[in-house]
Coordinates of C-alpha atoms and ligand atoms in Angstrom, one line a residue:
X8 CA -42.8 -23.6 27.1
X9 CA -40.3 -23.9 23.9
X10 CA -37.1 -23.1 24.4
X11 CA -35.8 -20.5 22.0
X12 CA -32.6 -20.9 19.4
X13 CA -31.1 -18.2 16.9
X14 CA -29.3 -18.9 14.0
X15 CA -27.0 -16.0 12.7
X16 CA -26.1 -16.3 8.9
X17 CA -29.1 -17.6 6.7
X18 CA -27.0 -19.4 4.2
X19 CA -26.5 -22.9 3.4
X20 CA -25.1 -23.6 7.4
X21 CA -27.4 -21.5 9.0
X22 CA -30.2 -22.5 7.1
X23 CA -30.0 -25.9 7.1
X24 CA -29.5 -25.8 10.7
X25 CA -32.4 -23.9 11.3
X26 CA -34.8 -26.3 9.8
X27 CA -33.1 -29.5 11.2
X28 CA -33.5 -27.4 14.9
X29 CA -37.2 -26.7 14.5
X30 CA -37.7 -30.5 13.1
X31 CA -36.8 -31.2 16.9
X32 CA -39.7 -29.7 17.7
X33 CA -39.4 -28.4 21.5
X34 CA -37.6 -25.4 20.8
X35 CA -38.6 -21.7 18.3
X36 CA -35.9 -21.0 16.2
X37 CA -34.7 -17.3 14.9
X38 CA -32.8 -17.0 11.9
X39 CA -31.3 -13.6 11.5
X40 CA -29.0 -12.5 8.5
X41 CA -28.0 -9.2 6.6
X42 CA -29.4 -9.7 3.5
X43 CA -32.7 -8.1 3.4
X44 CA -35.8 -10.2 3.1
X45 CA -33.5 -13.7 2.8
X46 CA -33.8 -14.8 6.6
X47 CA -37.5 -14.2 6.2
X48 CA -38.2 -16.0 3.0
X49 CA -36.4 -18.8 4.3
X50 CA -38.1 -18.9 7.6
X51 CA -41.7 -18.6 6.0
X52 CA -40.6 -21.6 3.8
X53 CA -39.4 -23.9 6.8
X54 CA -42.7 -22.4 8.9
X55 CA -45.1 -23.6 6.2
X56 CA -43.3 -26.8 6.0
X57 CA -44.5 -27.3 9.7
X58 CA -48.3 -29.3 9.0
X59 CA -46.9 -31.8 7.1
X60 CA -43.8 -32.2 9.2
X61 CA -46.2 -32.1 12.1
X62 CA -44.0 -29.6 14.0
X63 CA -45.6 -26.3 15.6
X64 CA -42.3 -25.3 16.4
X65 CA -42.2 -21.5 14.8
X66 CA -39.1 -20.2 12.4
X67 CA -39.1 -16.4 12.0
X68 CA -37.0 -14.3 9.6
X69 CA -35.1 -10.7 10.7
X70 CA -32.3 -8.7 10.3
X71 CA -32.1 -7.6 13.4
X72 CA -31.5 -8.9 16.6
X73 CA -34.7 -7.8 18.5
X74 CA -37.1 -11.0 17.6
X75 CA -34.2 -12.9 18.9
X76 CA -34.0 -11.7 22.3
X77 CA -33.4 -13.6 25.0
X78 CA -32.3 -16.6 23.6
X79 CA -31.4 -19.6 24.8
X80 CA -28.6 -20.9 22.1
X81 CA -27.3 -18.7 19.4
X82 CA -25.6 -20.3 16.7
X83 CA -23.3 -18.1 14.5
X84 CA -22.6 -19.2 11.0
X85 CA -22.4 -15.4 9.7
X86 CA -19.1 -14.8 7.6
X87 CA -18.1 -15.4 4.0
X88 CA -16.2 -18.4 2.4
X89 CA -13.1 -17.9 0.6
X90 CA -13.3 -17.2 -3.0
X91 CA -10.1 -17.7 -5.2
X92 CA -7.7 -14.7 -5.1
X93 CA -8.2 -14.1 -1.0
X94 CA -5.5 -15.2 1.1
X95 CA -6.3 -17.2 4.4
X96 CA -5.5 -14.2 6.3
X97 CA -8.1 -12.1 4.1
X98 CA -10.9 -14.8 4.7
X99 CA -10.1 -14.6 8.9
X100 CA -10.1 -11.1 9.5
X101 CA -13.2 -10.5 7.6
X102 CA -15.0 -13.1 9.7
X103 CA -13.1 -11.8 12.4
X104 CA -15.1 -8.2 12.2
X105 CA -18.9 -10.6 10.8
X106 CA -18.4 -12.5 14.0
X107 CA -17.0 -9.9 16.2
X108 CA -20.4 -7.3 15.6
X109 CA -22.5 -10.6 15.7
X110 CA -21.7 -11.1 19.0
X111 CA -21.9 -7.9 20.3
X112 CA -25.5 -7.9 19.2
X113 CA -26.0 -11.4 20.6
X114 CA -24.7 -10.5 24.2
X115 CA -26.7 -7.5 24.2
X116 CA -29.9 -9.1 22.9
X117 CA -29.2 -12.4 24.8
X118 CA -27.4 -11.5 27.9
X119 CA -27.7 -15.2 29.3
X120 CA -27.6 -17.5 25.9
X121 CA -24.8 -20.2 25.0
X122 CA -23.0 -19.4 21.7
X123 CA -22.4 -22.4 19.2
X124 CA -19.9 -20.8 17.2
X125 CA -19.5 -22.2 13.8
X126 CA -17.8 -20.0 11.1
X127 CA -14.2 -20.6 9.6
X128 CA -11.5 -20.9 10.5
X129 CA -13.2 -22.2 13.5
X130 CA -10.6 -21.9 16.7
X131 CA -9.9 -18.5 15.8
X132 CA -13.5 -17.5 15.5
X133 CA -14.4 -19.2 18.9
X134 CA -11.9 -17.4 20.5
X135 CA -12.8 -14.5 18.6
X136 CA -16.6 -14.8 20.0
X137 CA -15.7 -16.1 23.3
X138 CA -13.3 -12.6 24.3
X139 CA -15.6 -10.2 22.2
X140 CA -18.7 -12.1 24.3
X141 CA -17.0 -11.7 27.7
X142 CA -19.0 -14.4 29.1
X143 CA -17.7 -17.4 30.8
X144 CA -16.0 -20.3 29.0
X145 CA -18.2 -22.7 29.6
X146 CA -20.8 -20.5 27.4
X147 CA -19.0 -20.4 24.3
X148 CA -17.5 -23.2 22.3
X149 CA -17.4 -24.3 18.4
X150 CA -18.6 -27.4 16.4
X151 CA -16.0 -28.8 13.9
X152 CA -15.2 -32.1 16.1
X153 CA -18.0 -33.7 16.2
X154 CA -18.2 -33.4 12.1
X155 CA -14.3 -34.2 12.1
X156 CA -15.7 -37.4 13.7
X157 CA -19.1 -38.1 11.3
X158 CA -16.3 -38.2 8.3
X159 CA -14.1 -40.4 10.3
X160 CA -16.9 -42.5 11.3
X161 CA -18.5 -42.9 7.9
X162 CA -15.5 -44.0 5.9
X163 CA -14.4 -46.3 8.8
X164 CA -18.2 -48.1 8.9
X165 CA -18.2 -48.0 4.3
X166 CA -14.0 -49.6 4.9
X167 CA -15.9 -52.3 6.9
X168 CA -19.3 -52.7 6.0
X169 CA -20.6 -52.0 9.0
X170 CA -23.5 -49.6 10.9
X171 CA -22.0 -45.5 11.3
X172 CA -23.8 -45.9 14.7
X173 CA -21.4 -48.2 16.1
X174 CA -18.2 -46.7 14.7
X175 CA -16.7 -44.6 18.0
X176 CA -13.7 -41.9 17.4
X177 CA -12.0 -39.1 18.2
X178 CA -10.5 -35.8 16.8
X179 CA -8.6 -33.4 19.2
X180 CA -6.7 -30.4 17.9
X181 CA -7.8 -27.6 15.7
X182 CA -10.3 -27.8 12.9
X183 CA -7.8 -27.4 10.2
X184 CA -5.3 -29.9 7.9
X185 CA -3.6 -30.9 11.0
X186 CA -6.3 -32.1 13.2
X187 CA -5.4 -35.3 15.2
X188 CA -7.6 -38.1 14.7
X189 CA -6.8 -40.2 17.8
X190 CA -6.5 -43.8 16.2
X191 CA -6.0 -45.2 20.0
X192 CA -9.4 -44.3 20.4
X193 CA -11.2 -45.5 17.8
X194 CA -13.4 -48.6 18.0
X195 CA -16.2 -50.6 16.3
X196 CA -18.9 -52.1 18.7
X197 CA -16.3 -51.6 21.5
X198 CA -13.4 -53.3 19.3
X199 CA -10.3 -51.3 18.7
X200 CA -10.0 -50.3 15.2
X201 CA -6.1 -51.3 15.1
X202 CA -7.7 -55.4 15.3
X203 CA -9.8 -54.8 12.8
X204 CA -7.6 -52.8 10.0
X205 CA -4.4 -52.5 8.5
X206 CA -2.4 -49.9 10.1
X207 CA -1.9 -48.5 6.1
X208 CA -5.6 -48.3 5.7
X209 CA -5.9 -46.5 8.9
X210 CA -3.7 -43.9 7.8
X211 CA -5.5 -43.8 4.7
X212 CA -8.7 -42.6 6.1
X213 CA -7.2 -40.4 8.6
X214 CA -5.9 -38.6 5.7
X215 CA -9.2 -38.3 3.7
X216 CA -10.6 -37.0 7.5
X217 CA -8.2 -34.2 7.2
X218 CA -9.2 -33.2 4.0
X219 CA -12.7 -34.0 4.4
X220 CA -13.9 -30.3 4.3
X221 CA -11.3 -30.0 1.2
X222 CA -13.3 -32.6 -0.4
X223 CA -16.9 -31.8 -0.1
X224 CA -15.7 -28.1 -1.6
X225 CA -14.2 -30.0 -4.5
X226 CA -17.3 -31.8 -5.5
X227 CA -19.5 -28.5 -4.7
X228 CA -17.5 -26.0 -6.9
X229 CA -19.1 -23.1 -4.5
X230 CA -19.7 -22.9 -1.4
X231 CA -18.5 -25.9 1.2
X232 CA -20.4 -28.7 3.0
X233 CA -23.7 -27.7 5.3
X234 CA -25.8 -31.0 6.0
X235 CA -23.2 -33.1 7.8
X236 CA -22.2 -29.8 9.5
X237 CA -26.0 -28.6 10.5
X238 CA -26.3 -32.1 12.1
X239 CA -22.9 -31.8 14.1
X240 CA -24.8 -28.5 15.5
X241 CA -28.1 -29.8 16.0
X242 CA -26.2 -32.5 18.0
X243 CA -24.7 -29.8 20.5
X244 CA -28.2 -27.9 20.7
X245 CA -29.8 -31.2 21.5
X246 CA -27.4 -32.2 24.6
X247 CA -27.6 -28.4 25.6
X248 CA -31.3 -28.2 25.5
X249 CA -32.0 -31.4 27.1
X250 CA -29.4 -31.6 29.5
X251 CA -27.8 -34.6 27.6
X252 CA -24.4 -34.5 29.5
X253 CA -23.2 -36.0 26.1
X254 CA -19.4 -36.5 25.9
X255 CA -18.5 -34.9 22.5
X256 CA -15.5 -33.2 21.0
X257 CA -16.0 -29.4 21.1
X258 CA -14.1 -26.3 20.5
X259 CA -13.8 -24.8 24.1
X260 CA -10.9 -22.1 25.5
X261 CA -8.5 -23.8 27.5
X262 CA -7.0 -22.4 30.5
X263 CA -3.9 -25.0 31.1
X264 CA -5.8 -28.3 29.8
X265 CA -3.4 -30.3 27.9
X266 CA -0.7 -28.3 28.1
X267 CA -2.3 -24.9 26.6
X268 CA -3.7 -22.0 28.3
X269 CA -5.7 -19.7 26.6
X270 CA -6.7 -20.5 23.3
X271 CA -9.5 -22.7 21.8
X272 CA -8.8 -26.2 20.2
X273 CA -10.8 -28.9 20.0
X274 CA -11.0 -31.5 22.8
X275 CA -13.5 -33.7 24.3
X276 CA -16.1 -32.1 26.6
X277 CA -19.1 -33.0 28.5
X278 CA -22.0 -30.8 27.1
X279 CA -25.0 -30.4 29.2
X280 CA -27.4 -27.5 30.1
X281 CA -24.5 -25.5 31.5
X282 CA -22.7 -25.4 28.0
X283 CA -19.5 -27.0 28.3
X284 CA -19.7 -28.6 31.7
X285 CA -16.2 -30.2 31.9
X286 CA -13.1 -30.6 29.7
X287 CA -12.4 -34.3 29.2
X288 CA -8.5 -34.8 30.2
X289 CA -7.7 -38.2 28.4
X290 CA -4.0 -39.5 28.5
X291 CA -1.6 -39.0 25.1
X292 CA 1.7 -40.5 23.7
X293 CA 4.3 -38.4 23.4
X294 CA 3.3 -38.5 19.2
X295 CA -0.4 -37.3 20.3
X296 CA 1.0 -34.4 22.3
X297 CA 3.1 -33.6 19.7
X298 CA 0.8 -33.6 17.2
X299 CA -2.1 -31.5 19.3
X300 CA 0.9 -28.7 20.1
X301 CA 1.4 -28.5 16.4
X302 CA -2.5 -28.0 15.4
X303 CA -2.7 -25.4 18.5
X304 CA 0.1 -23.5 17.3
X305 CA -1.2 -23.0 13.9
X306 CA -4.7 -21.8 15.5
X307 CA -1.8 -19.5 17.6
X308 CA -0.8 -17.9 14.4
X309 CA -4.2 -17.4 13.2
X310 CA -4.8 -15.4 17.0
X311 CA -2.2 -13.5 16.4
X312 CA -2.8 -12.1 13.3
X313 CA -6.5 -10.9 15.0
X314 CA -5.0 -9.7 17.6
X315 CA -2.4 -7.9 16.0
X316 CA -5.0 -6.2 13.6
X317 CA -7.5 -5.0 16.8
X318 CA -4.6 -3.4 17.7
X319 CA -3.6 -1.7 14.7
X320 CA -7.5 -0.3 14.6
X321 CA -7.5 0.2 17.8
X322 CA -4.4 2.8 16.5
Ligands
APR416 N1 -24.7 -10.8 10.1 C1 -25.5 -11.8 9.7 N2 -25.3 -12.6 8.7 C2 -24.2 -12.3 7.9 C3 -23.3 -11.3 8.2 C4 -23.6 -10.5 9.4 N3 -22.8 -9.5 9.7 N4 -22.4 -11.3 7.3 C5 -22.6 -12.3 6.4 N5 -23.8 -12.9 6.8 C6 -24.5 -14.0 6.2 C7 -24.5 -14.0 4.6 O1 -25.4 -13.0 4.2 C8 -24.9 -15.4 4.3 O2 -26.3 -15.5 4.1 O3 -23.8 -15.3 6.4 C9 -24.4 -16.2 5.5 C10 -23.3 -17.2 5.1 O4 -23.8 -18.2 4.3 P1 -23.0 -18.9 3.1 O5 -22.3 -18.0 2.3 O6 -24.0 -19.8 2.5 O7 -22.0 -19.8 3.9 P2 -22.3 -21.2 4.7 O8 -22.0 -22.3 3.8 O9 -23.6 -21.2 5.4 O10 -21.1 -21.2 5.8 C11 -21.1 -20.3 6.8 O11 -19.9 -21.8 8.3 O12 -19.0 -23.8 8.0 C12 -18.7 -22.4 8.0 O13 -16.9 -22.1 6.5 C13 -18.2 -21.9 6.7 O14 -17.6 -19.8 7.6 C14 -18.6 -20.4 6.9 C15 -19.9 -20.5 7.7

């Protein structure tokens, strides 16, 4: 039998990921969104691409969470991108409500499903989802990382001429300005990357990594990037639906890992069929530590500011 995936938010994210899920083939995919007949036209597209893609996998359209009952994986792209005038704060507490009444719906339509949380700003969403979900850590966590990596990855292999799949790096911290590309951990074909650049070109495409998002939105003039991001989640689906046990970065609640208890950064996991089977504990320099307290304490402020507002409408 095909496993079953939901995809909240039938934009450019959801979408995209929708299609690039049912290309797998093994596994039905439900895209749900608000906007009336969207998630349905969409899905009817992707369906009646399936003969000449040779997939049977089906794609249905709702808005509302019945057809995507019992789910397997829901992946929650639902929220709005910031549009000039709105102030960071404006952007995450209007996710904060999108993602918070997603989820309800999810955990009553899919009591037993893993959550792939995806909407901006990321940490604060996934922790957003994960307490509004109340279901066990290892069931909720965020993609950012493992795109984090892709545009680390792909300028490293153009800087050298050489094949993305044998670039190997690593991004820990929030998925924000001051993520922390770990340099230390970064190899070609199993050779460090220090041996093979400058320490000034490093830094170079560290910083275009940080602003890789920044970037892409740039170029688009609306809207912000979706097909690297789509594959970064079709990545996670694919180790959680076949048991991959990959080791990937992942946004994941930590409870005393690195030095932070309970809030969600990005760190390296194992991701399997049980979701986020184990939280990779790697060794850091002082400067790495440093660096991952300051990217945690900016998704702090951002977990504040929900919590703070819960509390005000909770009067
Ligand atoms: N329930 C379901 N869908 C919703 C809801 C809701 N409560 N609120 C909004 N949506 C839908 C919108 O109708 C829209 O179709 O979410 C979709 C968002 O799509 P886009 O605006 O195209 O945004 P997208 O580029 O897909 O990004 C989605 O992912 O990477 C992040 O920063 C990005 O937070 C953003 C999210």
């Amino acid at each position: 039998m095909r496993s079953k995936v939901t995809v909240v938010g039938a934009g450019n994210v959801g979408a995209t990921t929708a299609l690039r899920i049912q290309q797998l083939g093994y596994t039905d995919v439900v895209l749900v969104d608000v906007v009336e007949d969207l998630p349905q036209g969409k899905a009817l597209d992707m369906l009646e691409a399936g003969p000449v893609t040779g997939t049977d996998a089906r794609v249905t359209g709702s808005n509302s969470y019945e057809e995507s009952s019992d789910s397997d994986l829901v992946v929650i792209t639902a929220g709005i991108a910031r549009r000039p005038g709105m102030s960071r704060d404006d952007l995450l507490l209007t996710n904060m409500r999108i993602t918070s009444s997603v989820t309800e719906q999810v955990v009553k339509y899919s009591p037993d499903c893993i959550i792939i949380a995806v909407t901006n700003p990321l940490d604060a969403m996934v922790q957003n989802i994960y307490e509004t979900s109340g279901f066990p850590r290892n069931r909720v966590f965020g993609m950012a990382g493992i795109l984090d990596t892709a545009r680390f990855r792909t300028f490293i292999a153009e800087e050298l001429n050489v094949s993305v799949e044998d670039v190997q790096a690593l991004v820990l911290g929030g998925h924000g300005d001051d993520m922390v590309p770990l340099v230390r951990y970064t190899s070609v074909g199993g050779i460090p990357i220090t041996e093979l650049m400058a320490e000034e070109k490093i830094d170079q495409l560290v910083a275009r990594t940080r602003a890789g998002g920044g970037e892409i939105v740039a170029l688009l003039k609306e809207g912000s990037a979706y097909y690297a991001p789509s594959a970064a989640i079709t990545q996670m689906v694919e180790a959680v639906l076949l048991d991959k046990k990959r080791i990937l970065p992942a946004c994941a609640y930590l409870e005393g890992e690195y030095g932070i208890n309970g809030l969600c950064v990005g760190v390296p996991v194992k991701l399997g069929a049980g979701g986020v089977e184990q939280i990779m504990q790697i060794g850091l320099t002082e400067e790495e530590r440093t660096a991952l307290r300051h990217s945690a304490a900016s998704v702090q402020e951002l977990v504040d500011v929900m919590k703070k507002s819960k509390e005000e409408a909770a009067g």
